[in-house]
Amino acid sequence: MLGGPVYIAFIRYAISLAGIMLFFLLMSESKFGKKKTAICYGCFGLVMLTAASIWYAADYESCVKTVAIIMYMCFTVFAICMSRDHVYLSLYKLALIFYMLAVFLIVGIEVAVLLFDRNVWADIVTRIALIAAIAYFIEKRIKSSIRKFGYYVENELDRFSVTIMIISILFGIGFILNPNSREQTLYRLFAIFMNFFLTGALQFLVFRLYFHIGKEKEYQKENQLVKMNQRMLERNIEILEESAESGKRIRHDARHHIAVIAEYTRRGQNKELLQYLKEYEKETEENVAEAICANTAVNNILAAYTRKARREQIEATLDVEIGANPTIANIDLVTILANAYENAIYGCMEVKKQSPDRECFIHLMLKRKKNKLVIHCRNTCRMETELKNGQPKPEFTGGIGVSSIIRAAQNYGGEYDFKNDNGVFVFRLIMNIPPMLAGQDE
């Protein structure tokens, strides 16, 4: 340390504390509004600086050794309470900030000692210049990346690995900031440089690791969406092909029926003609496509998947009560239902491969209750079907669908859960119907 009167210590503590506060504000989002955040940070800084200055004046030796650690431990607790991020993500960002703190503290002191004969003002000016440079770099170069990276860490991180990484960084910083190392030897400068390099390299490698993991997950989700769209197109093509085939059959049969009706009419056989028309009407009613619900899009997609399930000898039961206009976008409804039904069929087919004699079923329920839309799907599944983070693993669903269901459900504040109930897979979802539109689906 460079020593000096209390007001110098106050200034140096203020600059250091302001620096880490600024860095944390740039890299994190506060739970509160700008005004409340500014007041909280200001009050915290004032309390810390006042306590540190009093301690410095009362007991210089103990203050020099421990005040920095205590101040930054207090800031750690304060920052975690103020940030929207999860605890592990906040700790990671704080470790990065403390590394930056070590940079401007040590560089400031070394510049003052080596170049300005231990002049405290040289240290202060150097700290301010470095803080400004680092803040500018964060704002212009890495602010958006670090926040996006934070999302990846929050969703993909291995907590044990991140814990070890944070501890390693803090140990490295602790060695760099060791107040007992005062001799300006070449070895000491080399050791400080190597610690800066190794600690910084660790930060950079972790950043790159999680950034690429997050990118890979995004690509996987995009690939899942492409596959989902492919399946949806396949079902729609099936519907169109069936409609075209049905049209051909109707036109072919119509010619025969017209010929028979014309012959009855020509012969004046009115009684026989009426009987024939009754039989024709009965046959037509029997061949009418199954009407599952009033919503055309939902009806068509459910009908297509039901036919597919029955072709696979899976017992499919539907309990659907939904109007023509449920006020939820058809694309979202179809996405959820198609993926849930597709995954259910896949689960049953996997069971048949494993146990051909086991009976497989699918029960799908879709109902509206006031301003809620309830979807409940139960299907036979393998006993060993596992869940990870509350969601079925991809190998038990065909690899796609679940993320699409969740994404669509979140648009309406959906609450969902998945579970394996002793060989029966259960998917439940409740979505909010927008209140302003709640009266339209009657």
Short mmCIF file of C-alpha atoms in Angstrom, two decimals:
data_model
loop_
_atom_site.label_atom_id
_atom_site.label_comp_id
_atom_site.label_asym_id
_atom_site.label_seq_id
_atom_site.Cartn_x
_atom_site.Cartn_y
_atom_site.Cartn_z
CA MET A 1 0.00 0.00 0.00
CA LEU A 2 1.04 3.59 -0.55
CA GLY A 3 -0.26 4.97 2.73
CA GLY A 4 -1.45 8.59 3.12
CA PRO A 5 -3.98 10.52 5.19
CA VAL A 6 -7.59 9.48 5.72
CA TYR A 7 -9.02 11.63 2.93
CA ILE A 8 -6.63 9.97 0.42
CA ALA A 9 -7.76 6.55 1.60
CA PHE A 10 -11.37 7.71 1.28
CA ILE A 11 -10.78 8.83 -2.32
CA ARG A 12 -9.06 5.58 -3.29
CA TYR A 13 -11.77 3.44 -1.68
CA ALA A 14 -14.44 5.56 -3.37
CA ILE A 15 -12.84 5.14 -6.80
CA SER A 16 -12.45 1.37 -6.39
CA LEU A 17 -15.99 0.89 -5.08
CA ALA A 18 -17.44 3.13 -7.80
CA GLY A 19 -15.52 1.12 -10.38
CA ILE A 20 -16.91 -2.27 -9.41
CA MET A 21 -20.42 -0.80 -9.03
CA LEU A 22 -20.19 0.65 -12.53
CA PHE A 23 -18.95 -2.63 -14.01
CA PHE A 24 -21.69 -4.63 -12.32
CA LEU A 25 -24.41 -2.21 -13.46
CA LEU A 26 -23.13 -2.48 -17.04
CA MET A 27 -23.17 -6.30 -17.02
CA SER A 28 -26.35 -6.97 -15.00
CA GLU A 29 -29.94 -5.80 -14.83
CA SER A 30 -31.33 -4.49 -11.56
CA LYS A 31 -34.55 -5.77 -10.00
CA PHE A 32 -35.68 -2.18 -9.49
CA GLY A 33 -36.14 1.00 -11.48
CA LYS A 34 -33.30 3.39 -12.24
CA LYS A 35 -34.17 5.83 -9.45
CA LYS A 36 -34.45 3.22 -6.70
CA THR A 37 -31.31 1.47 -7.97
CA ALA A 38 -29.32 4.73 -7.86
CA ILE A 39 -30.50 5.46 -4.31
CA CYS A 40 -29.64 1.93 -3.10
CA TYR A 41 -26.18 2.00 -4.67
CA GLY A 42 -25.51 5.48 -3.33
CA CYS A 43 -26.52 4.60 0.23
CA PHE A 44 -24.51 1.37 0.16
CA GLY A 45 -21.41 3.16 -1.16
CA LEU A 46 -21.67 5.91 1.46
CA VAL A 47 -22.00 3.43 4.32
CA MET A 48 -19.06 1.32 3.09
CA LEU A 49 -16.78 4.31 2.52
CA THR A 50 -17.57 5.87 5.89
CA ALA A 51 -16.93 2.60 7.74
CA ALA A 52 -13.69 1.98 5.80
CA SER A 53 -12.38 5.50 6.48
CA ILE A 54 -13.11 5.24 10.21
CA TRP A 55 -11.37 1.87 10.32
CA TYR A 56 -8.39 3.27 8.36
CA ALA A 57 -7.98 6.14 10.83
CA ALA A 58 -8.39 3.89 13.89
CA ASP A 59 -6.18 0.93 12.91
CA TYR A 60 -4.13 1.38 9.75
CA GLU A 61 -2.42 -2.03 9.81
CA SER A 62 -5.54 -4.21 10.17
CA CYS A 63 -7.47 -2.00 7.76
CA VAL A 64 -4.87 -2.37 5.02
CA LYS A 65 -4.88 -6.15 5.40
CA THR A 66 -8.62 -6.87 5.43
CA VAL A 67 -10.74 -3.84 4.49
CA ALA A 68 -10.74 -4.59 0.77
CA ILE A 69 -11.89 -8.19 1.25
CA ILE A 70 -14.64 -7.19 3.69
CA MET A 71 -15.87 -4.35 1.49
CA TYR A 72 -16.10 -6.60 -1.58
CA MET A 73 -17.74 -9.43 0.38
CA CYS A 74 -20.40 -6.92 1.47
CA PHE A 75 -20.74 -5.74 -2.12
CA THR A 76 -21.15 -9.36 -3.25
CA VAL A 77 -24.16 -9.83 -0.96
CA PHE A 78 -25.57 -6.43 -1.96
CA ALA A 79 -25.10 -7.09 -5.70
CA ILE A 80 -26.79 -10.51 -5.53
CA CYS A 81 -29.78 -8.94 -3.77
CA MET A 82 -30.00 -6.16 -6.37
CA SER A 83 -29.56 -8.26 -9.51
CA ARG A 84 -32.22 -10.12 -11.47
CA ASP A 85 -29.73 -12.88 -12.29
CA HIS A 86 -29.62 -16.20 -10.48
CA VAL A 87 -27.05 -16.49 -7.69
CA TYR A 88 -24.54 -18.55 -9.70
CA LEU A 89 -24.67 -16.16 -12.63
CA SER A 90 -24.24 -13.16 -10.32
CA LEU A 91 -21.25 -14.85 -8.67
CA TYR A 92 -19.67 -15.47 -12.05
CA LYS A 93 -20.07 -11.82 -13.04
CA LEU A 94 -18.72 -10.70 -9.67
CA ALA A 95 -15.67 -12.91 -10.13
CA LEU A 96 -15.08 -11.25 -13.49
CA ILE A 97 -15.54 -7.80 -11.93
CA PHE A 98 -13.12 -8.58 -9.10
CA TYR A 99 -10.59 -9.61 -11.72
CA MET A 100 -11.02 -6.17 -13.33
CA LEU A 101 -10.72 -4.67 -9.84
CA ALA A 102 -7.40 -6.43 -9.36
CA VAL A 103 -6.24 -5.06 -12.72
CA PHE A 104 -6.82 -1.39 -11.94
CA LEU A 105 -5.70 -1.72 -8.28
CA ILE A 106 -2.41 -3.45 -8.99
CA VAL A 107 -1.62 -1.50 -12.16
CA GLY A 108 -2.33 1.77 -10.33
CA ILE A 109 -0.07 0.87 -7.42
CA GLU A 110 2.74 -0.45 -9.64
CA VAL A 111 2.64 2.64 -11.87
CA ALA A 112 2.86 4.90 -8.79
CA VAL A 113 5.70 2.87 -7.27
CA LEU A 114 7.80 2.26 -10.37
CA LEU A 115 7.30 5.50 -12.28
CA PHE A 116 6.25 8.21 -9.80
CA ASP A 117 8.13 7.43 -6.57
CA ARG A 118 5.01 6.08 -4.74
CA ASN A 119 2.93 9.19 -5.51
CA VAL A 120 -0.64 8.49 -4.38
CA TRP A 121 -2.14 10.86 -6.95
CA ALA A 122 -0.47 8.90 -9.75
CA ASP A 123 -2.21 5.81 -8.36
CA ILE A 124 -5.57 7.64 -8.23
CA VAL A 125 -5.29 9.02 -11.77
CA THR A 126 -4.23 5.62 -13.13
CA ARG A 127 -7.19 3.91 -11.44
CA ILE A 128 -9.64 6.43 -12.88
CA ALA A 129 -8.15 6.08 -16.38
CA LEU A 130 -8.27 2.27 -16.24
CA ILE A 131 -11.85 2.22 -14.89
CA ALA A 132 -12.95 4.56 -17.68
CA ALA A 133 -11.19 2.43 -20.31
CA ILE A 134 -12.64 -0.83 -19.00
CA ALA A 135 -16.15 0.65 -18.70
CA TYR A 136 -15.92 1.96 -22.29
CA PHE A 137 -14.78 -1.47 -23.50
CA ILE A 138 -17.65 -3.21 -21.67
CA GLU A 139 -20.24 -0.76 -23.01
CA LYS A 140 -19.06 -0.81 -26.63
CA ARG A 141 -17.71 -4.31 -27.07
CA ILE A 142 -18.96 -6.93 -24.64
CA LYS A 143 -22.10 -5.60 -22.90
CA SER A 144 -24.57 -7.35 -25.21
CA SER A 145 -22.36 -10.44 -25.47
CA ILE A 146 -21.96 -10.79 -21.70
CA ARG A 147 -25.72 -10.48 -21.14
CA LYS A 148 -26.43 -13.03 -23.87
CA PHE A 149 -23.69 -15.20 -22.45
CA GLY A 150 -25.36 -14.83 -19.05
CA TYR A 151 -28.53 -16.35 -20.51
CA TYR A 152 -26.53 -19.32 -21.77
CA VAL A 153 -24.78 -19.80 -18.42
CA GLU A 154 -28.08 -19.54 -16.55
CA ASN A 155 -29.64 -22.26 -18.70
CA GLU A 156 -26.70 -24.54 -19.44
CA LEU A 157 -24.21 -24.18 -16.61
CA ASP A 158 -22.81 -27.08 -14.62
CA ARG A 159 -22.98 -25.61 -11.13
CA PHE A 160 -20.13 -27.69 -9.75
CA SER A 161 -17.81 -26.61 -12.57
CA VAL A 162 -18.78 -22.97 -12.22
CA THR A 163 -18.23 -23.15 -8.45
CA ILE A 164 -14.72 -24.52 -8.93
CA MET A 165 -14.03 -21.88 -11.58
CA ILE A 166 -15.20 -19.02 -9.32
CA ILE A 167 -13.13 -20.29 -6.40
CA SER A 168 -10.06 -20.58 -8.65
CA ILE A 169 -10.49 -17.03 -9.90
CA LEU A 170 -10.92 -15.65 -6.39
CA PHE A 171 -7.81 -17.48 -5.17
CA GLY A 172 -5.86 -16.01 -8.08
CA ILE A 173 -7.14 -12.52 -7.28
CA GLY A 174 -6.35 -13.05 -3.60
CA PHE A 175 -2.75 -13.88 -4.44
CA ILE A 176 -2.47 -10.83 -6.69
CA LEU A 177 -3.88 -8.56 -3.97
CA ASN A 178 -1.76 -10.06 -1.18
CA PRO A 179 -0.84 -7.02 0.99
CA ASN A 180 2.17 -8.79 2.51
CA SER A 181 4.05 -8.87 -0.81
CA ARG A 182 5.69 -5.46 -0.83
CA GLU A 183 9.15 -6.09 -2.25
CA GLN A 184 9.44 -4.77 -5.79
CA THR A 185 11.43 -7.70 -7.19
CA LEU A 186 11.45 -8.95 -10.75
CA TYR A 187 10.08 -12.29 -9.55
CA ARG A 188 7.12 -10.58 -7.84
CA LEU A 189 6.26 -8.64 -10.98
CA PHE A 190 6.53 -11.82 -13.05
CA ALA A 191 4.29 -13.71 -10.59
CA ILE A 192 1.69 -10.94 -10.73
CA PHE A 193 1.76 -10.94 -14.52
CA MET A 194 1.38 -14.73 -14.69
CA ASN A 195 -1.53 -14.65 -12.26
CA PHE A 196 -3.24 -11.98 -14.32
CA PHE A 197 -2.65 -14.01 -17.46
CA LEU A 198 -3.81 -17.37 -16.07
CA THR A 199 -6.85 -15.93 -14.29
CA GLY A 200 -7.83 -13.94 -17.38
CA ALA A 201 -7.32 -16.97 -19.62
CA LEU A 202 -9.60 -19.00 -17.34
CA GLN A 203 -12.30 -16.34 -17.60
CA PHE A 204 -11.94 -16.21 -21.38
CA LEU A 205 -12.05 -19.98 -21.79
CA VAL A 206 -15.17 -20.30 -19.63
CA PHE A 207 -16.80 -17.49 -21.59
CA ARG A 208 -16.04 -19.19 -24.90
CA LEU A 209 -17.13 -22.58 -23.59
CA TYR A 210 -20.57 -21.51 -22.39
CA PHE A 211 -21.07 -19.15 -25.32
CA HIS A 212 -20.53 -21.99 -27.79
CA ILE A 213 -22.65 -24.38 -25.72
CA GLY A 214 -25.47 -21.82 -25.78
CA LYS A 215 -25.07 -21.29 -29.54
CA GLU A 216 -25.18 -25.04 -30.09
CA LYS A 217 -28.39 -25.29 -28.07
CA GLU A 218 -29.93 -22.51 -30.16
CA TYR A 219 -29.02 -24.37 -33.34
CA GLN A 220 -30.51 -27.55 -31.91
CA LYS A 221 -33.76 -25.73 -31.14
CA GLU A 222 -33.85 -24.26 -34.64
CA ASN A 223 -33.27 -27.74 -36.04
CA GLN A 224 -36.13 -29.03 -33.90
CA LEU A 225 -38.42 -26.33 -35.26
CA VAL A 226 -37.47 -27.28 -38.83
CA LYS A 227 -38.22 -30.93 -38.10
CA MET A 228 -41.49 -29.97 -36.42
CA ASN A 229 -42.51 -27.92 -39.47
CA GLN A 230 -41.61 -30.86 -41.68
CA ARG A 231 -43.88 -33.14 -39.67
CA MET A 232 -46.66 -30.58 -39.77
CA LEU A 233 -46.31 -30.31 -43.54
CA GLU A 234 -46.39 -34.10 -43.83
CA ARG A 235 -49.67 -34.23 -41.90
CA ASN A 236 -51.13 -31.43 -44.02
CA ILE A 237 -50.06 -33.22 -47.20
CA GLU A 238 -51.78 -36.35 -45.88
CA ILE A 239 -54.95 -34.35 -45.32
CA LEU A 240 -54.79 -32.87 -48.82
CA GLU A 241 -54.09 -36.27 -50.40
CA GLU A 242 -57.01 -37.82 -48.55
CA SER A 243 -59.26 -34.93 -49.60
CA ALA A 244 -58.17 -35.31 -53.24
CA GLU A 245 -58.70 -39.09 -53.12
CA SER A 246 -62.11 -38.58 -51.52
CA GLY A 247 -63.03 -36.07 -54.27
CA LYS A 248 -62.03 -38.56 -56.97
CA ARG A 249 -64.10 -41.30 -55.36
CA ILE A 250 -67.12 -39.03 -55.00
CA ARG A 251 -66.93 -37.97 -58.66
CA HIS A 252 -66.51 -41.58 -59.77
CA ASP A 253 -69.44 -42.81 -57.66
CA ALA A 254 -71.59 -39.84 -58.63
CA ARG A 255 -71.61 -40.94 -62.29
CA HIS A 256 -72.96 -44.36 -61.32
CA HIS A 257 -75.57 -42.90 -58.98
CA ILE A 258 -76.74 -40.45 -61.66
CA ALA A 259 -77.06 -43.29 -64.16
CA VAL A 260 -79.11 -45.39 -61.71
CA ILE A 261 -81.35 -42.44 -60.79
CA ALA A 262 -81.89 -41.62 -64.46
CA GLU A 263 -82.87 -45.24 -65.19
CA TYR A 264 -85.36 -45.34 -62.31
CA THR A 265 -86.85 -42.05 -63.51
CA ARG A 266 -87.06 -43.21 -67.14
CA ARG A 267 -88.98 -46.31 -66.06
CA GLY A 268 -91.18 -44.39 -63.63
CA GLN A 269 -90.13 -46.55 -60.69
CA ASN A 270 -90.62 -43.86 -58.07
CA LYS A 271 -90.93 -46.21 -55.11
CA GLU A 272 -87.67 -47.98 -55.95
CA LEU A 273 -86.03 -44.58 -56.58
CA LEU A 274 -86.96 -43.31 -53.10
CA GLN A 275 -85.62 -46.49 -51.50
CA TYR A 276 -82.36 -46.13 -53.43
CA LEU A 277 -82.02 -42.49 -52.37
CA LYS A 278 -82.54 -43.46 -48.72
CA GLU A 279 -79.79 -46.08 -48.96
CA TYR A 280 -77.52 -43.58 -50.66
CA GLU A 281 -78.16 -41.00 -47.91
CA LYS A 282 -77.36 -43.57 -45.22
CA GLU A 283 -74.13 -44.56 -46.93
CA THR A 284 -73.13 -40.89 -47.32
CA GLU A 285 -73.69 -40.18 -43.62
CA GLU A 286 -71.58 -43.20 -42.62
CA ASN A 287 -68.68 -42.03 -44.77
CA VAL A 288 -68.64 -38.47 -43.44
CA ALA A 289 -65.29 -37.60 -41.85
CA GLU A 290 -65.22 -37.66 -38.05
CA ALA A 291 -66.01 -34.24 -36.59
CA ILE A 292 -63.79 -33.83 -33.55
CA CYS A 293 -64.41 -30.16 -32.82
CA ALA A 294 -65.68 -26.94 -34.41
CA ASN A 295 -62.21 -25.50 -35.01
CA THR A 296 -61.18 -26.55 -38.53
CA ALA A 297 -57.41 -26.40 -38.00
CA VAL A 298 -57.54 -28.35 -34.74
CA ASN A 299 -60.06 -30.82 -36.17
CA ASN A 300 -57.90 -31.56 -39.21
CA ILE A 301 -54.63 -32.04 -37.35
CA LEU A 302 -56.21 -34.23 -34.66
CA ALA A 303 -57.99 -36.31 -37.31
CA ALA A 304 -54.73 -36.83 -39.20
CA TYR A 305 -52.83 -37.97 -36.09
CA THR A 306 -55.73 -40.14 -34.92
CA ARG A 307 -55.67 -41.99 -38.26
CA LYS A 308 -51.91 -42.42 -37.90
CA ALA A 309 -52.32 -43.77 -34.33
CA ARG A 310 -54.96 -46.27 -35.39
CA ARG A 311 -52.82 -47.44 -38.33
CA GLU A 312 -50.17 -48.25 -35.70
CA GLN A 313 -52.84 -50.17 -33.73
CA ILE A 314 -52.83 -47.64 -30.91
CA GLU A 315 -56.14 -47.00 -29.17
CA ALA A 316 -56.76 -43.25 -29.44
CA THR A 317 -59.48 -41.51 -27.43
CA LEU A 318 -60.23 -37.81 -27.82
CA ASP A 319 -62.23 -35.57 -25.51
CA VAL A 320 -62.22 -32.17 -27.19
CA GLU A 321 -64.50 -29.26 -26.38
CA ILE A 322 -63.40 -26.09 -28.13
CA GLY A 323 -65.26 -23.58 -30.25
CA ALA A 324 -64.45 -22.36 -33.74
CA ASN A 325 -62.69 -19.28 -32.37
CA PRO A 326 -60.80 -20.09 -29.14
CA THR A 327 -59.01 -16.67 -29.24
CA ILE A 328 -55.67 -18.45 -29.14
CA ALA A 329 -53.84 -18.39 -32.45
CA ASN A 330 -54.46 -21.57 -34.44
CA ILE A 331 -50.75 -21.91 -35.17
CA ASP A 332 -50.00 -22.10 -31.42
CA LEU A 333 -52.80 -24.56 -30.75
CA VAL A 334 -51.77 -26.77 -33.65
CA THR A 335 -48.10 -26.61 -32.57
CA ILE A 336 -48.93 -27.78 -29.04
CA LEU A 337 -51.45 -30.46 -30.03
CA ALA A 338 -49.46 -31.81 -32.98
CA ASN A 339 -46.27 -32.14 -30.95
CA ALA A 340 -48.02 -33.65 -27.94
CA TYR A 341 -49.86 -36.17 -30.16
CA GLU A 342 -46.73 -36.93 -32.21
CA ASN A 343 -44.69 -37.56 -29.04
CA ALA A 344 -47.46 -39.76 -27.64
CA ILE A 345 -47.51 -41.86 -30.83
CA TYR A 346 -43.71 -42.11 -30.76
CA GLY A 347 -43.82 -43.23 -27.12
CA CYS A 348 -46.37 -45.93 -27.91
CA MET A 349 -44.39 -47.16 -30.92
CA GLU A 350 -41.26 -47.46 -28.76
CA VAL A 351 -43.26 -49.54 -26.27
CA LYS A 352 -44.43 -51.85 -29.08
CA LYS A 353 -40.81 -52.36 -30.18
CA GLN A 354 -39.83 -53.25 -26.62
CA SER A 355 -42.97 -55.22 -25.62
CA PRO A 356 -45.09 -56.21 -28.68
CA ASP A 357 -47.84 -57.73 -26.51
CA ARG A 358 -48.36 -54.61 -24.39
CA GLU A 359 -51.56 -52.66 -25.11
CA CYS A 360 -50.93 -49.05 -26.06
CA PHE A 361 -53.32 -46.14 -25.75
CA ILE A 362 -53.49 -42.37 -26.10
CA HIS A 363 -56.04 -40.20 -24.34
CA LEU A 364 -56.08 -36.53 -25.32
CA MET A 365 -58.32 -34.00 -23.60
CA LEU A 366 -58.73 -30.38 -24.66
CA LYS A 367 -61.28 -28.20 -22.88
CA ARG A 368 -61.96 -24.59 -22.16
CA LYS A 369 -62.88 -23.61 -18.61
CA LYS A 370 -63.79 -19.93 -18.31
CA ASN A 371 -60.63 -18.02 -19.23
CA LYS A 372 -58.39 -21.10 -19.16
CA LEU A 373 -57.56 -23.66 -21.82
CA VAL A 374 -56.70 -27.09 -20.41
CA ILE A 375 -54.79 -29.75 -22.34
CA HIS A 376 -54.21 -33.17 -20.81
CA CYS A 377 -52.53 -36.01 -22.69
CA ARG A 378 -51.89 -39.52 -21.34
CA ASN A 379 -50.17 -42.29 -23.28
CA THR A 380 -48.39 -45.57 -22.78
CA CYS A 381 -44.63 -45.15 -22.44
CA ARG A 382 -41.55 -47.11 -21.55
CA MET A 383 -41.10 -47.72 -17.83
CA GLU A 384 -37.61 -46.21 -17.94
CA THR A 385 -38.75 -42.92 -19.47
CA GLU A 386 -36.82 -40.22 -17.59
CA LEU A 387 -37.19 -36.50 -17.09
CA LYS A 388 -34.48 -33.86 -16.85
CA ASN A 389 -35.24 -30.42 -15.40
CA GLY A 390 -38.93 -31.31 -15.42
CA GLN A 391 -38.94 -32.24 -19.13
CA PRO A 392 -38.71 -35.62 -20.89
CA LYS A 393 -35.31 -36.44 -22.32
CA PRO A 394 -35.15 -36.19 -26.14
CA GLU A 395 -34.51 -39.92 -26.59
CA PHE A 396 -37.98 -40.64 -25.13
CA THR A 397 -39.88 -38.16 -27.35
CA GLY A 398 -38.19 -38.59 -30.70
CA GLY A 399 -35.91 -35.64 -30.02
CA ILE A 400 -38.26 -32.78 -30.91
CA GLY A 401 -41.50 -31.19 -29.86
CA VAL A 402 -41.19 -30.38 -26.17
CA SER A 403 -39.35 -27.07 -26.65
CA SER A 404 -41.94 -26.05 -29.26
CA ILE A 405 -44.77 -26.86 -26.86
CA ILE A 406 -43.15 -24.83 -24.09
CA ARG A 407 -42.39 -21.88 -26.36
CA ALA A 408 -45.98 -21.72 -27.65
CA ALA A 409 -47.44 -22.16 -24.14
CA GLN A 410 -45.30 -19.36 -22.70
CA ASN A 411 -46.97 -16.91 -25.09
CA TYR A 412 -50.13 -17.32 -22.98
CA GLY A 413 -48.62 -17.63 -19.51
CA GLY A 414 -48.90 -21.39 -19.69
CA GLU A 415 -48.16 -23.68 -16.77
CA TYR A 416 -47.16 -27.22 -17.67
CA ASP A 417 -45.73 -30.40 -16.24
CA PHE A 418 -44.58 -33.82 -17.47
CA LYS A 419 -44.31 -37.05 -15.54
CA ASN A 420 -43.97 -40.81 -15.94
CA ASP A 421 -46.75 -42.40 -13.90
CA ASN A 422 -45.55 -46.00 -13.77
CA GLY A 423 -45.45 -46.52 -17.54
CA VAL A 424 -48.06 -43.89 -18.44
CA PHE A 425 -46.65 -40.60 -19.63
CA VAL A 426 -48.71 -37.60 -18.52
CA PHE A 427 -48.54 -34.12 -20.03
CA ARG A 428 -50.65 -31.33 -18.53
CA LEU A 429 -50.92 -27.75 -19.66
CA ILE A 430 -53.07 -24.80 -18.59
CA MET A 431 -53.00 -21.62 -20.69
CA ASN A 432 -54.60 -18.26 -20.12
CA ILE A 433 -57.10 -17.00 -22.67
CA PRO A 434 -56.69 -13.22 -23.12
CA PRO A 435 -59.41 -11.54 -20.95
CA MET A 436 -60.34 -8.97 -23.60
CA LEU A 437 -61.24 -11.79 -25.97
CA ALA A 438 -62.72 -14.22 -23.47
CA GLY A 439 -66.28 -13.74 -24.68
CA GLN A 440 -65.71 -14.49 -28.34
CA ASP A 441 -65.53 -18.29 -28.26
CA GLU A 442 -69.14 -19.15 -27.62
#
